[in-house]
Coordinates of C-alpha atoms in Angstrom, one line a residue:
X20 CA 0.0 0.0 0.0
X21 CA 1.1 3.3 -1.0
X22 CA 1.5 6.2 1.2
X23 CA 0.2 9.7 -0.1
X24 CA 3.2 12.2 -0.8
X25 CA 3.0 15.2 1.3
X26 CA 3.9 18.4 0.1
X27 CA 7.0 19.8 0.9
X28 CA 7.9 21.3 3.6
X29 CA 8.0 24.9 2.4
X30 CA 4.9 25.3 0.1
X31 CA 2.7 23.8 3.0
X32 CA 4.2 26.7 6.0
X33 CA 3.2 29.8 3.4
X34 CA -0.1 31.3 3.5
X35 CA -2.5 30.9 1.3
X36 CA -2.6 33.6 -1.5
X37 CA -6.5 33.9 -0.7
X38 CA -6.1 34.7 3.1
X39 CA -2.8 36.8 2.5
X40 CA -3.7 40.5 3.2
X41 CA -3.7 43.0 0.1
X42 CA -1.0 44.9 -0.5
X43 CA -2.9 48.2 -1.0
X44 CA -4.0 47.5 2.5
X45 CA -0.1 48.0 4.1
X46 CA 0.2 50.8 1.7
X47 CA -2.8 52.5 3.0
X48 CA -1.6 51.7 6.9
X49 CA 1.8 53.3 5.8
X50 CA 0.0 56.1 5.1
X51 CA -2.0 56.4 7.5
X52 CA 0.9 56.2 9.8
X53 CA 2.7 58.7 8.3
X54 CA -0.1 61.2 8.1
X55 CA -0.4 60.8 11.5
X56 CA 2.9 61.2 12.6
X57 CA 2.6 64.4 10.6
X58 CA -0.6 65.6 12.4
X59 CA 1.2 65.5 15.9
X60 CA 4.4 67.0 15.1
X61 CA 1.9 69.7 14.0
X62 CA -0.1 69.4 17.2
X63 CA 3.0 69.4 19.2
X64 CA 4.1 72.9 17.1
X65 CA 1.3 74.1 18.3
X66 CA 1.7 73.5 22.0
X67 CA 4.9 74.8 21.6
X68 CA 3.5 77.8 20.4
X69 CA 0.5 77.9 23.2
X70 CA 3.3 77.5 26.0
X71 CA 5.9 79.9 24.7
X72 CA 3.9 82.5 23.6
X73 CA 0.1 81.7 24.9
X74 CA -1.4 85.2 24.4
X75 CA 0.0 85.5 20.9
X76 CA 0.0 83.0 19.2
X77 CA -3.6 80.8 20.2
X78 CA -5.0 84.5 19.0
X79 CA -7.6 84.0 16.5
X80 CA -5.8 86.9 14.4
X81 CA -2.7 85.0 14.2
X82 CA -3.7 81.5 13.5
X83 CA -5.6 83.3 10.9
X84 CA -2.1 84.9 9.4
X85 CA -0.4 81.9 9.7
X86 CA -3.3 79.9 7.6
X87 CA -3.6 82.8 5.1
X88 CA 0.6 82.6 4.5
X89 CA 0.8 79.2 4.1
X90 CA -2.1 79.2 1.5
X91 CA 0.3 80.9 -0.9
X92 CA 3.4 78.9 -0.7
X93 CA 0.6 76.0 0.0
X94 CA -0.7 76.7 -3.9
X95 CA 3.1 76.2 -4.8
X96 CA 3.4 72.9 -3.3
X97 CA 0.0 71.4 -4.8
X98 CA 1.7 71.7 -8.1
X99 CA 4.8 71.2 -7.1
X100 CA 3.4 67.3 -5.5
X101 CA 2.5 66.4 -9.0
X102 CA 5.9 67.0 -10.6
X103 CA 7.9 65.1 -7.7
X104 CA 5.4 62.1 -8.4
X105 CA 6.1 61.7 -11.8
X106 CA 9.8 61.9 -11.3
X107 CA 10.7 65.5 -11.6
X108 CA 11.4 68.3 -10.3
X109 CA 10.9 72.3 -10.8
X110 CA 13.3 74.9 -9.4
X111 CA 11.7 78.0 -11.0
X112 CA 8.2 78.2 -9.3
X113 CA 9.5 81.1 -6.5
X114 CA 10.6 82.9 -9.6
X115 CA 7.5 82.1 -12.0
X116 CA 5.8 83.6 -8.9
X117 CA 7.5 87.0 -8.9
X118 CA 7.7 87.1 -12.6
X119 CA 3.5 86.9 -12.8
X120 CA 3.0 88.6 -9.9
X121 CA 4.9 92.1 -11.1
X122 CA 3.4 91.3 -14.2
X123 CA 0.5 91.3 -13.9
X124 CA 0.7 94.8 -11.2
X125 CA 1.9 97.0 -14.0
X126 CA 0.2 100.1 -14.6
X127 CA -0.9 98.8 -17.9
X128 CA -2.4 95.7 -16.3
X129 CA -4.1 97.2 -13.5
X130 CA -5.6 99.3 -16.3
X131 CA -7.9 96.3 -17.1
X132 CA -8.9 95.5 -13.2
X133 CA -9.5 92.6 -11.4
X134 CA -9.7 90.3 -14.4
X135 CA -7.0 91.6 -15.9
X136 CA -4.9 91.5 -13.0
X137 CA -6.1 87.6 -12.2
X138 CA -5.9 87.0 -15.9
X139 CA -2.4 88.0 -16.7
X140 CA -0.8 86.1 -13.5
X141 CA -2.5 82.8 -14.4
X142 CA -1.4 83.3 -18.0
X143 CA 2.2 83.9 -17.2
X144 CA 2.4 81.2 -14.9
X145 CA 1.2 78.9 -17.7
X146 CA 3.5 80.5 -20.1
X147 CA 6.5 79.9 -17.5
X148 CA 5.4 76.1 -17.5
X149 CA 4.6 75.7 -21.0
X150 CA 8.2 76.0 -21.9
X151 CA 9.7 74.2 -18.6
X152 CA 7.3 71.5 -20.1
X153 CA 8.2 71.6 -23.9
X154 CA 12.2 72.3 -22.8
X155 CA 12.0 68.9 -20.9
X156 CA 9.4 66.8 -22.3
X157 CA 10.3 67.5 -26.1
X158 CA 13.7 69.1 -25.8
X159 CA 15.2 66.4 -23.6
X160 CA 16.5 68.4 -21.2
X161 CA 17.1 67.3 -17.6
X162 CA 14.3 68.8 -15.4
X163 CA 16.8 70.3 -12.8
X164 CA 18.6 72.6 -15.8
X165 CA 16.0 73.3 -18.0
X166 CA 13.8 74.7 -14.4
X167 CA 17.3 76.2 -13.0
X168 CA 17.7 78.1 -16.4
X169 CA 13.8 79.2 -15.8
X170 CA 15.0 80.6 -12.3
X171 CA 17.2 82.6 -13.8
X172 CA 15.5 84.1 -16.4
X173 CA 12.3 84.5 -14.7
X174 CA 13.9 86.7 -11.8
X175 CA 16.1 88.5 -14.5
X176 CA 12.8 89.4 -16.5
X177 CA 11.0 90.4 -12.7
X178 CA 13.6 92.7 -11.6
X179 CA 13.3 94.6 -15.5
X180 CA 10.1 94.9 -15.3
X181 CA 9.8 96.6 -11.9
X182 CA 13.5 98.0 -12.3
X183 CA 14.1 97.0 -8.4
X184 CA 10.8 99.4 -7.5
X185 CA 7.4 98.2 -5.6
X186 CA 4.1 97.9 -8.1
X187 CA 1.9 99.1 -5.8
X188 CA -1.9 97.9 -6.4
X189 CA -4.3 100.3 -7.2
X190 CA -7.5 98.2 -8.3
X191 CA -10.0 98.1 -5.3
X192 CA -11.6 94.6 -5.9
X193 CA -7.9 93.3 -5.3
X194 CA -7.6 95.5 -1.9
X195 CA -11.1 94.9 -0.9
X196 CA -10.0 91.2 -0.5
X197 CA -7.3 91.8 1.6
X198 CA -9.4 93.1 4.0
X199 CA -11.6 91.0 7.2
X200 CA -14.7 92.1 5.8
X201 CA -14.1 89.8 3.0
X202 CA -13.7 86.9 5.2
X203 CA -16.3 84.3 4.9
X204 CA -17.4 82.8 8.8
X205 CA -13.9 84.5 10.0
X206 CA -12.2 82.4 7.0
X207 CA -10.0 84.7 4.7
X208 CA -10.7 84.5 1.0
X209 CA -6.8 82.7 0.4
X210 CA -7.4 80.2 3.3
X211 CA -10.7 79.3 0.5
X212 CA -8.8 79.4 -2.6
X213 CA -6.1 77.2 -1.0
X214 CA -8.5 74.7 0.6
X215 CA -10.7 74.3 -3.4
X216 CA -6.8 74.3 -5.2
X217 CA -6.3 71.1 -2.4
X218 CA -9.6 69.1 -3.2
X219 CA -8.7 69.5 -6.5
X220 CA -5.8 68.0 -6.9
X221 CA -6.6 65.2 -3.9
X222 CA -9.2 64.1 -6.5
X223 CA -7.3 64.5 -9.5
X224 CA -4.0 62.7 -8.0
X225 CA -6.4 60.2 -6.4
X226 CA -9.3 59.6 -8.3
X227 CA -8.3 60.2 -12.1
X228 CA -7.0 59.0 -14.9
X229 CA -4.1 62.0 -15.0
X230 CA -3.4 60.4 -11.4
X231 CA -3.2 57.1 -12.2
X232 CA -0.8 58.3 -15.2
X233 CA 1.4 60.5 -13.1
X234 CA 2.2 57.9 -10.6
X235 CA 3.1 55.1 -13.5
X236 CA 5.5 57.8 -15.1
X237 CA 7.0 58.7 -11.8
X238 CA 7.5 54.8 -11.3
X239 CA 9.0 54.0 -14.1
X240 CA 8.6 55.7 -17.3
X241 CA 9.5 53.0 -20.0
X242 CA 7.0 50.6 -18.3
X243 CA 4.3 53.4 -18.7
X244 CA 5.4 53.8 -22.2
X245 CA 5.1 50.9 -23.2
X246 CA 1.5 50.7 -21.1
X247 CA 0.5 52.9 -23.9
X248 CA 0.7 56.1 -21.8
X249 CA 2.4 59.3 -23.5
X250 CA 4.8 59.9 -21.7
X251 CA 6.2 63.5 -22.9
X252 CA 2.8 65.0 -22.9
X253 CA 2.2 63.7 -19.8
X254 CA 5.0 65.6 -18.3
X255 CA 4.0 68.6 -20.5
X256 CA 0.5 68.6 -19.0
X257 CA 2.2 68.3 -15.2
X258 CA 4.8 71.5 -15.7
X259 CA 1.6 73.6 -17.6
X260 CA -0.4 72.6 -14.2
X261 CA 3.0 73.9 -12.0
X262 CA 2.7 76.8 -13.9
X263 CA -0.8 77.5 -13.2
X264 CA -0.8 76.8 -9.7
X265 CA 2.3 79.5 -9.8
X266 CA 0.1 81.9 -11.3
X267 CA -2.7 81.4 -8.5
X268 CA -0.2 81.6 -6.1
X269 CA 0.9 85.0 -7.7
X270 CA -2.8 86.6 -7.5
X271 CA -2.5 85.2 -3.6
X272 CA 0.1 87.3 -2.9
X273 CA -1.1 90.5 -4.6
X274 CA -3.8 90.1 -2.7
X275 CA -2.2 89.6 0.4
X276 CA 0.1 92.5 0.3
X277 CA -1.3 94.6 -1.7
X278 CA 1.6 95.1 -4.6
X279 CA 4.5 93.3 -7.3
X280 CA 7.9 92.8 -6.1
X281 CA 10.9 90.8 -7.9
X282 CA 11.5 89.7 -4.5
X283 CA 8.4 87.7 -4.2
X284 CA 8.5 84.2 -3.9
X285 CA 12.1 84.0 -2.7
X286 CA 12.9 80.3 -1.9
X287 CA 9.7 79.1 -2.3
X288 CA 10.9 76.3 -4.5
X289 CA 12.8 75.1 -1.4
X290 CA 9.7 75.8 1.0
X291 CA 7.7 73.8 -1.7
X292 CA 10.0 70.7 -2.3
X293 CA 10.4 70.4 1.1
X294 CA 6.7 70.6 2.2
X295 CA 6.0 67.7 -0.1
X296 CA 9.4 65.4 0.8
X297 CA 8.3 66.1 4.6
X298 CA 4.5 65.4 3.6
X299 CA 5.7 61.4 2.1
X300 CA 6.3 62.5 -1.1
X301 CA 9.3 60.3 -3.2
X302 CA 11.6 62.2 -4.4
X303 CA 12.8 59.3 -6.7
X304 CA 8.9 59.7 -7.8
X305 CA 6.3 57.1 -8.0
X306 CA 4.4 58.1 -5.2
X307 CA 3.1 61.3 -4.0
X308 CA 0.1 62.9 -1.4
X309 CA -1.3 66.1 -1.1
X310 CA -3.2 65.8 2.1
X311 CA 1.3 65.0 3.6
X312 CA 2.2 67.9 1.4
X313 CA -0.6 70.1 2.9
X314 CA 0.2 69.2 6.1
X315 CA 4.2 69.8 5.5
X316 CA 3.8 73.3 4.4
X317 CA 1.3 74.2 8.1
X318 CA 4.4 73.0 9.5
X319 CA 6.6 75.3 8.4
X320 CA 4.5 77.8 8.3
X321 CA 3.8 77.4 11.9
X322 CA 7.4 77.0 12.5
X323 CA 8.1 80.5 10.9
X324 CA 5.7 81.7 12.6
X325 CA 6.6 80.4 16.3
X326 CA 10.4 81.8 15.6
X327 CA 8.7 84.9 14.7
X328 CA 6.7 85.6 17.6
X329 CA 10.1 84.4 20.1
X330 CA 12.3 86.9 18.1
X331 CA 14.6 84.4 17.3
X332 CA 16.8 84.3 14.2
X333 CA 16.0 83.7 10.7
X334 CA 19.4 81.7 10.6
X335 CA 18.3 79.6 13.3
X336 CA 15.0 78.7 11.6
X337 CA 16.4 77.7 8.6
X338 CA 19.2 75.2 10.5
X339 CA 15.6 73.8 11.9
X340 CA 14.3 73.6 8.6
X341 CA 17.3 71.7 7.1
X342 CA 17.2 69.2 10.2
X343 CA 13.5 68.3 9.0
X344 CA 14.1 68.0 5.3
X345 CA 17.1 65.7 6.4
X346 CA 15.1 63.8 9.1
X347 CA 12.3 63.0 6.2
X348 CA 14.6 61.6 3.6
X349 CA 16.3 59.5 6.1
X350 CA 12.7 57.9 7.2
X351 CA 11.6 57.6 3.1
X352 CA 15.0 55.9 2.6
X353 CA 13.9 53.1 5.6
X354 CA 10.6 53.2 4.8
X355 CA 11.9 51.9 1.1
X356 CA 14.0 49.6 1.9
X357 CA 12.1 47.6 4.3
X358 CA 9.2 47.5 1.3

């Protein structure tokens, strides 16, 4: 009589593919995690904040500055999210943010009003990313030079525009805005902007196609190439929508201070880079979240903001700032590796 074989050793310890949990399931708990360890360092800020400078900084005035100056770099950093994702990178957007803004607060702009004013910044911010796009999607060019050459140029064209002098706004529908009788429920109008330009591109990242695409690109292009996905107009499309959220950002800050400066958006690309590695975004691409990057840039913002109120240096701030962008990439590198 026979005895029935018994499987090896090996094939009968591993688990059943059928009982084996998903893998979007640890994906979704690594996110989870991350998003909450974002959500206390923020909570924590703001402790620090409460004991350090209680009267101050819990004062409905401030938080209210602090959410209305991280809405403009915060516009940055949406756009910026989609271009880490897919793999790249774009050094110009504090520049395409001073170039629009001065822009579009030159006498002969302001001669056209509101729309012309909201008009011309959103269309030179698409301009700006239309050629970052076609300079690295159909010129070949290596993201970090062809955006780098941007930087310069955009600043260069800024400060001959203004010729190193203020634009100061004269158009009262851009003032009027500015003002807390324009707040809606004690919200100012940029915290609103900033909080639709977030849904947006949560759903679009999330829950589109264009999504889908920018995270396959950011993963590895030739596979998504040969998934039948274009690659270079994807990447066009993605530096167009940097542009344009460089162009919101630019009516932001007109708003919010009331004139056009070549100084404006001075290391924002940094600010915006570093909101979105902080937030869990890969820098290597593949994978990206605006609800981290979100987060990331309140943190900063509130760190600014905490430094400000203490009177302590700028140069201390930024040392802090570096230590967080450093800590981040070191926890993305273990996070990798251990996937």
């Amino acid at each position: 009589m026979t005895q029935p074989v018994s499987p090896p050793r090996d094939s009968a310890d591993k688990v059943p593919s059928a009982v084996r949990p998903p893998v979007w399931r640890g994906m979704l708990f690594r996110a989870d995690v991350r998003t909450l360890s974002l959500l206390g360092v923020l909570a924590a800020l703001v402790v620090i904040g409460g004991i350090t400078k209680p009267d101050q900084f819990l004062d409905a005035r401030n938080l209210q500055l602090v959410l209305t100056q991280a809405s403009v770099i915060g516009v940055v950093t949406v756009g910026m999210t989609f271009v880490i994702t897919s793999g790249g990178i774009d050094l110009s957007v504090g520049a395409i943010v001073a170039l629009a803004s001065v822009w579009a607060t030159t006498v002969a702009t302001q001669e056209y009003g509101f729309a012309g004013i909201l008009f011309t910044a959103v269309l030179v911010g698409v301009g700006c990313g239309l050629v970052n796009g076609v300079l690295i999607a159909y010129g070949g060019m290596v993201p970090f030079i062809a955006t780098l050459a941007m930087l310069a140029s955009a600043r260069g064209l800024a400060l001959q525009i203004t010729d190193g002098s203020t634009q100061i706004v004269t158009v009262d529908g851009i003032l009027d805005l500015g003002e807390r009788d324009a707040y809606v429920l004690g919200i100012p109008p940029l915290v609103l902007v900033f909080a639709v330009v977030t849904i947006i591109g949560w759903l679009v990242l999330n829950r589109t196609t264009f999504g889908r695409r920018t995270v396959a690109v950011g993963g590895n292009a030739e596979a998504a190439r040969l998934a039948g996905i274009d690659v270079r107009r994807q990447r066009l499309y993605l530096y167009l929508l940097s542009g344009l959220c460089c162009g919101i950002a630019a009516f932001l800050l007109i708003i919010l201070s009331g004139s056009g400066q070549n100084t404006n958006g001075n290391l924002y690309e940094l600010d915006a880079i570093a909101a979105a590695i902080i937030g869990g975004t890969l820098l290597s691409g593949g994978r990206g979240t605006i609800v981290g990057s979100v987060l990331g840039v309140l943190i900063f913002t509130t760190i600014t903001n905490i430094f400000a109120l203490n009177n302590l240096q700028s140069d201390v701030q930024q040392i802090a700032k570096g230590a967080i962008i450093v800590a981040a990439v070191l926890v993305q590198r273990r996070t990798a590796s251990t996937t």
